[in-house]
XYZ file of C-alpha atoms in Angstrom:
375
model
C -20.748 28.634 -5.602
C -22.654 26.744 -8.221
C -21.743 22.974 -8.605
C -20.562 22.358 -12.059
C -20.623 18.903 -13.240
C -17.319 18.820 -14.918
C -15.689 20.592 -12.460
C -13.898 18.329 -10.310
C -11.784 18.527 -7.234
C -8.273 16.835 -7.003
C -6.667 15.822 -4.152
C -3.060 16.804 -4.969
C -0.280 14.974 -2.492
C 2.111 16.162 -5.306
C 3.363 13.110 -6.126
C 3.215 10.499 -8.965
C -0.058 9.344 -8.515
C -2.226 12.623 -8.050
C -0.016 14.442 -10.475
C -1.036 12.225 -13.520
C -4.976 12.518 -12.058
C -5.069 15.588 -12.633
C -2.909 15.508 -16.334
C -5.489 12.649 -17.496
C -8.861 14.601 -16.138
C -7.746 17.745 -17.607
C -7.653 16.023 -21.254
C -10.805 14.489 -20.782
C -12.126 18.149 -20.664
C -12.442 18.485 -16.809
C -11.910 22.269 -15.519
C -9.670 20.834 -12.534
C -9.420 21.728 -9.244
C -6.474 21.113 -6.552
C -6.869 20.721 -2.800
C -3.775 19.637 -0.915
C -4.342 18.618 2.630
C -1.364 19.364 4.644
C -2.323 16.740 7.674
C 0.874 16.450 9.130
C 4.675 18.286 8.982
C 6.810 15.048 8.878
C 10.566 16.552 9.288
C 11.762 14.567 6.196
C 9.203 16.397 4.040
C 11.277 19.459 4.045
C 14.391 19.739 2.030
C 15.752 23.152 2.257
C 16.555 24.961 5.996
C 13.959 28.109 6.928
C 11.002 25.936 4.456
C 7.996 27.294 5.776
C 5.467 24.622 3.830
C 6.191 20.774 3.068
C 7.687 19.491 -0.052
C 4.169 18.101 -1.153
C 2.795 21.393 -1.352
C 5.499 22.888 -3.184
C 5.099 20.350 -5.705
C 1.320 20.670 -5.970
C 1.366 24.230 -6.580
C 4.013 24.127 -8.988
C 2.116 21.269 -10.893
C -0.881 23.683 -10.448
C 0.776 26.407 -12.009
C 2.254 24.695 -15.003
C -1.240 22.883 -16.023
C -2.992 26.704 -15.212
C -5.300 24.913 -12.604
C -6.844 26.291 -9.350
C -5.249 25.030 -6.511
C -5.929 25.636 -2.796
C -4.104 23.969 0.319
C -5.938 23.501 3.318
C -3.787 23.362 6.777
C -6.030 20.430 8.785
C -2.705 19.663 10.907
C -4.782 20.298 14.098
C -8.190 18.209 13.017
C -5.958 15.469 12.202
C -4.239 15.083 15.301
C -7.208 15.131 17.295
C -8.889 12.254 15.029
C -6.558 10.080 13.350
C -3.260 10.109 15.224
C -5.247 10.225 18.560
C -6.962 7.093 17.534
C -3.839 5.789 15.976
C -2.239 6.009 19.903
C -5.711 4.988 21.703
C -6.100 1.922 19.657
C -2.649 0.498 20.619
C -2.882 2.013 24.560
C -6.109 -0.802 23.777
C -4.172 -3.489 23.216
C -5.433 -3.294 19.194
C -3.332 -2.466 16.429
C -5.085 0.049 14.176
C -5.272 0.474 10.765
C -5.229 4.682 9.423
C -5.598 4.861 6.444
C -9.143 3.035 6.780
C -10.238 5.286 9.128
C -8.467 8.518 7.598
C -10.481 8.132 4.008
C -13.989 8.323 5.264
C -13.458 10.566 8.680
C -11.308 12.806 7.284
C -9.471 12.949 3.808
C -13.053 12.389 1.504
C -14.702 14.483 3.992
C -12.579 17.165 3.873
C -12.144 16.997 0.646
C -16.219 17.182 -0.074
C -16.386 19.885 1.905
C -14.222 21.586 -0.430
C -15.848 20.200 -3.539
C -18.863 22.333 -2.626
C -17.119 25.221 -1.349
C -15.245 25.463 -5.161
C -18.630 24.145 -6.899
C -17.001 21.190 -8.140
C -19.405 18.259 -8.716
C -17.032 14.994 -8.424
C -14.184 14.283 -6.555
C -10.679 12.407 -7.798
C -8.027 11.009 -6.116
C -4.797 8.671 -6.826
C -6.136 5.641 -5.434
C -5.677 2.260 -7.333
C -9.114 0.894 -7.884
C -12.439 1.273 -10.011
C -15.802 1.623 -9.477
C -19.256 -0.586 -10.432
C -22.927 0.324 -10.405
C -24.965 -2.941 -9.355
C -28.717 -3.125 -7.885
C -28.957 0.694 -7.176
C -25.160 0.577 -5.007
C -21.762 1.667 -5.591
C -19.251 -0.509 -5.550
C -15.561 -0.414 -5.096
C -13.993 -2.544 -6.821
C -10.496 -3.510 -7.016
C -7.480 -1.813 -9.585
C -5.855 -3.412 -12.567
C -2.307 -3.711 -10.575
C -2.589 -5.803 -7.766
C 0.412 -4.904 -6.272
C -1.036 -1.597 -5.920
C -5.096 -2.027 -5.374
C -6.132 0.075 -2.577
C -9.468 -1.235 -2.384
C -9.085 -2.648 1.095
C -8.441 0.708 2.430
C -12.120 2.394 1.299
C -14.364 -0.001 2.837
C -15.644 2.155 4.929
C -16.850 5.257 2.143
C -20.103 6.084 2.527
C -22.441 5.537 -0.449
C -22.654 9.429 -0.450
C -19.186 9.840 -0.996
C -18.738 7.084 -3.711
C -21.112 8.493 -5.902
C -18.985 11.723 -5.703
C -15.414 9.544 -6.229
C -13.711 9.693 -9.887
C -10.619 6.728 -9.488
C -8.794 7.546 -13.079
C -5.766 5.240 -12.203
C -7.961 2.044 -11.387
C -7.251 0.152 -15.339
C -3.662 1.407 -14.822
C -0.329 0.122 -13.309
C 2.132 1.734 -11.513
C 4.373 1.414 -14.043
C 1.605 3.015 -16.623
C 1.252 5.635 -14.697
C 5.022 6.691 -14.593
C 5.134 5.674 -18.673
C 1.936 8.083 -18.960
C 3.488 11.327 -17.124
C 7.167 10.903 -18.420
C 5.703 10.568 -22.077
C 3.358 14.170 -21.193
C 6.518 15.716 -20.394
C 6.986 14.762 -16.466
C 10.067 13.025 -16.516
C 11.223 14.125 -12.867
C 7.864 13.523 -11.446
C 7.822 9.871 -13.587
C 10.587 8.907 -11.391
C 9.406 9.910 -8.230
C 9.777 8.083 -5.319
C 7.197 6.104 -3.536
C 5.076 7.759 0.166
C 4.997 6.059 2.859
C 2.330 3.634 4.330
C 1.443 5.467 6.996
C 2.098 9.179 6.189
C 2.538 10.656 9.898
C 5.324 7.900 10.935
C 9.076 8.631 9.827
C 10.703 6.040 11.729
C 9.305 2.973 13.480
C 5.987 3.464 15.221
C 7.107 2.851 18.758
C 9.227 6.069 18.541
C 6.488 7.579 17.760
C 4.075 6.721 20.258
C 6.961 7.061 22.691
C 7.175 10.985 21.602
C 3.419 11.371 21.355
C 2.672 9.977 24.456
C 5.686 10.485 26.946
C 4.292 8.679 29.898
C 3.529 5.126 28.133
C 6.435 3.468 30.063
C 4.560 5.059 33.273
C 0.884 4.304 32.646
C 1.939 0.756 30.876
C 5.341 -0.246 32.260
C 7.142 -3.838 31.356
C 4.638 -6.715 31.894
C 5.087 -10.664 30.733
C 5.728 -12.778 28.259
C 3.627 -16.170 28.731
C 2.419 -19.031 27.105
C -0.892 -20.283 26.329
C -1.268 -22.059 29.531
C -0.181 -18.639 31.368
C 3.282 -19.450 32.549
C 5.313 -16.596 32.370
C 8.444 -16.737 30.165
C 10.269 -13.625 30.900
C 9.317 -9.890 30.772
C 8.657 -7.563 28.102
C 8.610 -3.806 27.515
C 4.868 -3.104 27.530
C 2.002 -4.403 25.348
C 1.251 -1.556 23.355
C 4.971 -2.216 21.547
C 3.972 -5.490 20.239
C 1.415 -6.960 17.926
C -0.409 -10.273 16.653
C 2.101 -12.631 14.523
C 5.266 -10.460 15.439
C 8.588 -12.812 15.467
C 11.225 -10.328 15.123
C 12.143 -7.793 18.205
C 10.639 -9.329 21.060
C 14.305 -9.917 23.015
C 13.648 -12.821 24.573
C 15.412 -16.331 23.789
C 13.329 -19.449 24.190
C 15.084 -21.692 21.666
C 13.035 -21.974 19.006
C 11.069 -19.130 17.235
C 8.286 -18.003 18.643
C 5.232 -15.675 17.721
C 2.696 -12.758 19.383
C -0.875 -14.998 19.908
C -2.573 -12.867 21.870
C -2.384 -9.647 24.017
C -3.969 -8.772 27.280
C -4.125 -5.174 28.104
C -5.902 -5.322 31.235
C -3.181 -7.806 32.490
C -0.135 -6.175 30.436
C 0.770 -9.614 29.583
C 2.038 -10.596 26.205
C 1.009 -14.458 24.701
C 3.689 -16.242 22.916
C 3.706 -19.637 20.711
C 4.622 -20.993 17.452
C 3.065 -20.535 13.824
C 0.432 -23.256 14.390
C -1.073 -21.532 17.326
C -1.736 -18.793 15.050
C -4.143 -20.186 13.073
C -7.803 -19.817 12.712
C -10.959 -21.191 12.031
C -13.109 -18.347 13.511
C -12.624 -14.734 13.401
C -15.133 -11.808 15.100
C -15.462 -8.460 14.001
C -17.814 -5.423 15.199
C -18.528 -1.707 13.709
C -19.878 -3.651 10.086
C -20.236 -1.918 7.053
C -21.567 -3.905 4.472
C -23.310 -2.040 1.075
C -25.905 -4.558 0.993
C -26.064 -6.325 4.343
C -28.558 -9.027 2.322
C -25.851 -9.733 -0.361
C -23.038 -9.814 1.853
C -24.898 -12.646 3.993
C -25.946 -14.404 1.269
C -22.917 -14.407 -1.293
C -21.643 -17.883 -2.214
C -18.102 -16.988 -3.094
C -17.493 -14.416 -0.186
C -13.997 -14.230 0.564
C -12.349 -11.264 3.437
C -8.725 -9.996 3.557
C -7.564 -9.566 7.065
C -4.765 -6.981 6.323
C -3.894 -5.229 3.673
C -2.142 -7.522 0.773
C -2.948 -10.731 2.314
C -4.456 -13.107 0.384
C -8.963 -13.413 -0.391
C -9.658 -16.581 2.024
C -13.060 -18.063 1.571
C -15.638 -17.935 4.309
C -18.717 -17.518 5.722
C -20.867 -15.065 7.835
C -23.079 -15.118 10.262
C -24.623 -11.592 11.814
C -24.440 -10.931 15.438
C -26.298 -8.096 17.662
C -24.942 -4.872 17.984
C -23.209 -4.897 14.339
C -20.951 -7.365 15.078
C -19.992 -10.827 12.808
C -18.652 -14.038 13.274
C -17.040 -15.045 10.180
C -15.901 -18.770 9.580
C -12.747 -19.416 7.743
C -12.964 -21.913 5.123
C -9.193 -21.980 4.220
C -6.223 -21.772 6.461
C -6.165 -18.323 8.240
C -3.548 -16.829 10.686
C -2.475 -13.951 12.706
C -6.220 -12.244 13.400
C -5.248 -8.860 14.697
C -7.630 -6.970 16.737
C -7.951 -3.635 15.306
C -6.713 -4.453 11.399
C -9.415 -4.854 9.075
C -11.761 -7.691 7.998
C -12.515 -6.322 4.096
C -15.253 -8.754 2.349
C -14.990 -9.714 -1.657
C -17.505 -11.202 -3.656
C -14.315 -11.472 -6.953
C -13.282 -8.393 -6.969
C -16.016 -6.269 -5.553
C -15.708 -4.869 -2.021
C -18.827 -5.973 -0.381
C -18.355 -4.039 3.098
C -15.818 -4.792 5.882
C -15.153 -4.700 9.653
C -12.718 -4.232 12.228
C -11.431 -7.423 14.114
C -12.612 -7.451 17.056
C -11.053 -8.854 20.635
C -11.605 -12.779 20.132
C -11.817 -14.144 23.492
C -15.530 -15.349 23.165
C -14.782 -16.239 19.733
C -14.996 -20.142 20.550
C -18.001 -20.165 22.292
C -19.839 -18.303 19.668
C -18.561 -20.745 17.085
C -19.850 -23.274 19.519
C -23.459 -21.572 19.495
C -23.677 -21.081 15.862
C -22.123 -23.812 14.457
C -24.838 -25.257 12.734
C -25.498 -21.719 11.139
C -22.555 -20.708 9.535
């Protein structure tokens, strides 16, 4: 089909966010498109016994209907099992704890939904996410939305410049509370007080459970292990590594008499490191699989700052490349809890300058050792 520059696809969850995408790009005199990815039949999702489809794709194709737009759903349950949820239970059998919805946006949601932007012949692509775009020295930029209790920028570090000159973010200047004002006042008064999705769309209950479904021999290939302390004494056991994660206080079940906190965790040993707040903090942090825009910039920005999980604070730093796309970034305010796995996302302000995923740290010291002088 022939790509039509106001043509644009729409990823339609068919909720708040999505739903007033497509209202807004339809006055601005876009012919719309809807794709609705149906990634994943989470039992709460259907409200009536005998549904056959999800609620969210009911309410996309009713939205679709009453705005007269072309909608399509595409059933990816199988893809998305094999990509995202099997990484989502490799990454804690690793020892890591692993972050989705990075990984989901450029491996599979943006792709997917590209794919279908040239099958339909639709030239730009829109979704819900809270954030904006910026156009500096030749690169795209993500840069971060209006509400910061909503900015999703940390997420989409790892887009592709491809797909970011493709990306239309409508609700980036907007609140959450904007957005609700805007569809209730078009005549969406149900869908203005919708309720929020949850973080991680495939997990109902508490993430354990699921890998405990998902993978019914854990307790067999992992089994209980032990708690110790930094010098390696052991303190009592525990349930299996790949239930626990960096800077978790609440649920381990053991009693030492004073609270105590994940440091570190040792797969290949299936032991568990526990101590208190201090021991959590950080001067040093390394990270591997880098994707910076502008590797040059990002190296040589004097007010770089990196998140290490989502809605944590910007904390200053400093970078220093390694071989084999790895960093070792030095912390130049108080930093805590680094979390093999999460993601390192880099800020010059508010523009996303690339990111990383935290790596294991146990030659983090000697690194900082060998490079001190250069970072």
């Amino acid at each position: 089909m022939q790509t039509t520059e106001k043509r644009v696809l729409v990823g339609m969850s068919g909720g708040i966010d999505s739903s007033a995408v497509c209202l807004m790009l339809q006055e601005q005199g876009y012919e719309v498109v809807g794709v609705t990815l149906r990634t994943w039949d989470v039992p709460s999702h259907f409200s009536t016994p005998g549904q056959e489809e999800p609620d969210e794709v009911l309410e996309a194709r009713s939205l679709a209907r009453r705005l007269g737009i072309e909608h399509h759903v595409a059933d990816v349950r199988e893809e998305f099992r094999q990509v995202i949820v099997r990484y989502f239970i490799d990454e804690y059998m690793r020892g890591r704890t692993p972050n989705p919805c990075v990984l989901c946006n450029p491996m599979f949601k943006e792709r997917v939904l590209c794919e279908w932007a040239d099958r339909t012949g639709c030239a730009c692509i829109a979704t819900g996410h809270y954030c904006r775009l910026v156009d500096k020295d030749g690169y795209r930029y993500i840069v971060t939305g209006d509400d910061a209790t909503k900015d999703q920028s940390y997420f989409l570090w790892k887009l592709p410049q491809t797909i970011l000159r493709r990306m239309i973010f409508p609700l980036g200047g907007m609140t959450k509370a904007d957005v609700r004002a805007y569809l209730a006042e078009k005549g969406f008064e149900a869908k203005a007080r919708g309720g929020e999705s949850m973080e991680i769309c495939f997990i109902d209950k508490d993430y354990r459970e699921f890998l405990k479904e998902h993978c019914p021999d854990i307790d067999e290939r992992i089994g209980p292990g032990w708690f110790v302390d930094s010098k390696g004494l052991k303190l009592g056991q525990h349930k299996g590594f790949a239930y626990y994660t960096i800077g978790q206080r609440k649920g381990l079940e053991i009693a030492l008499g004073k609270p105590a906190y994940v440091l570190k965790i040792n797969p290949a040993k299936n032991t568990v490191m526990l101590g208190d707040a201090e021991q959590l903090k950080a001067e040093y942090m390394l990270i591997e699989e880098v994707n910076p825009v502008n590797k040059e910039e990002l190296l040589r920005c004097p007010d770089l700052s990196v998140r290490i999980r989502y809605r944590s604070r910007p904390i200053p730093c400093r970078v220093f490349p390694l071989e084999d796309d790895r960093m070792l970034v030095r912390f130049l305010a108080e930093a805590s809890a680094i979390t093999p796995g999460q993601s390192a996302v880099f800020y010059d302000g508010n523009r996303v300058l690339g990111g990383g995923f935290i790596a294991f740290q146990q030659s983090v010291r000697k690194l900082a050792q060998e490079y001190a002088e250069n970072i």
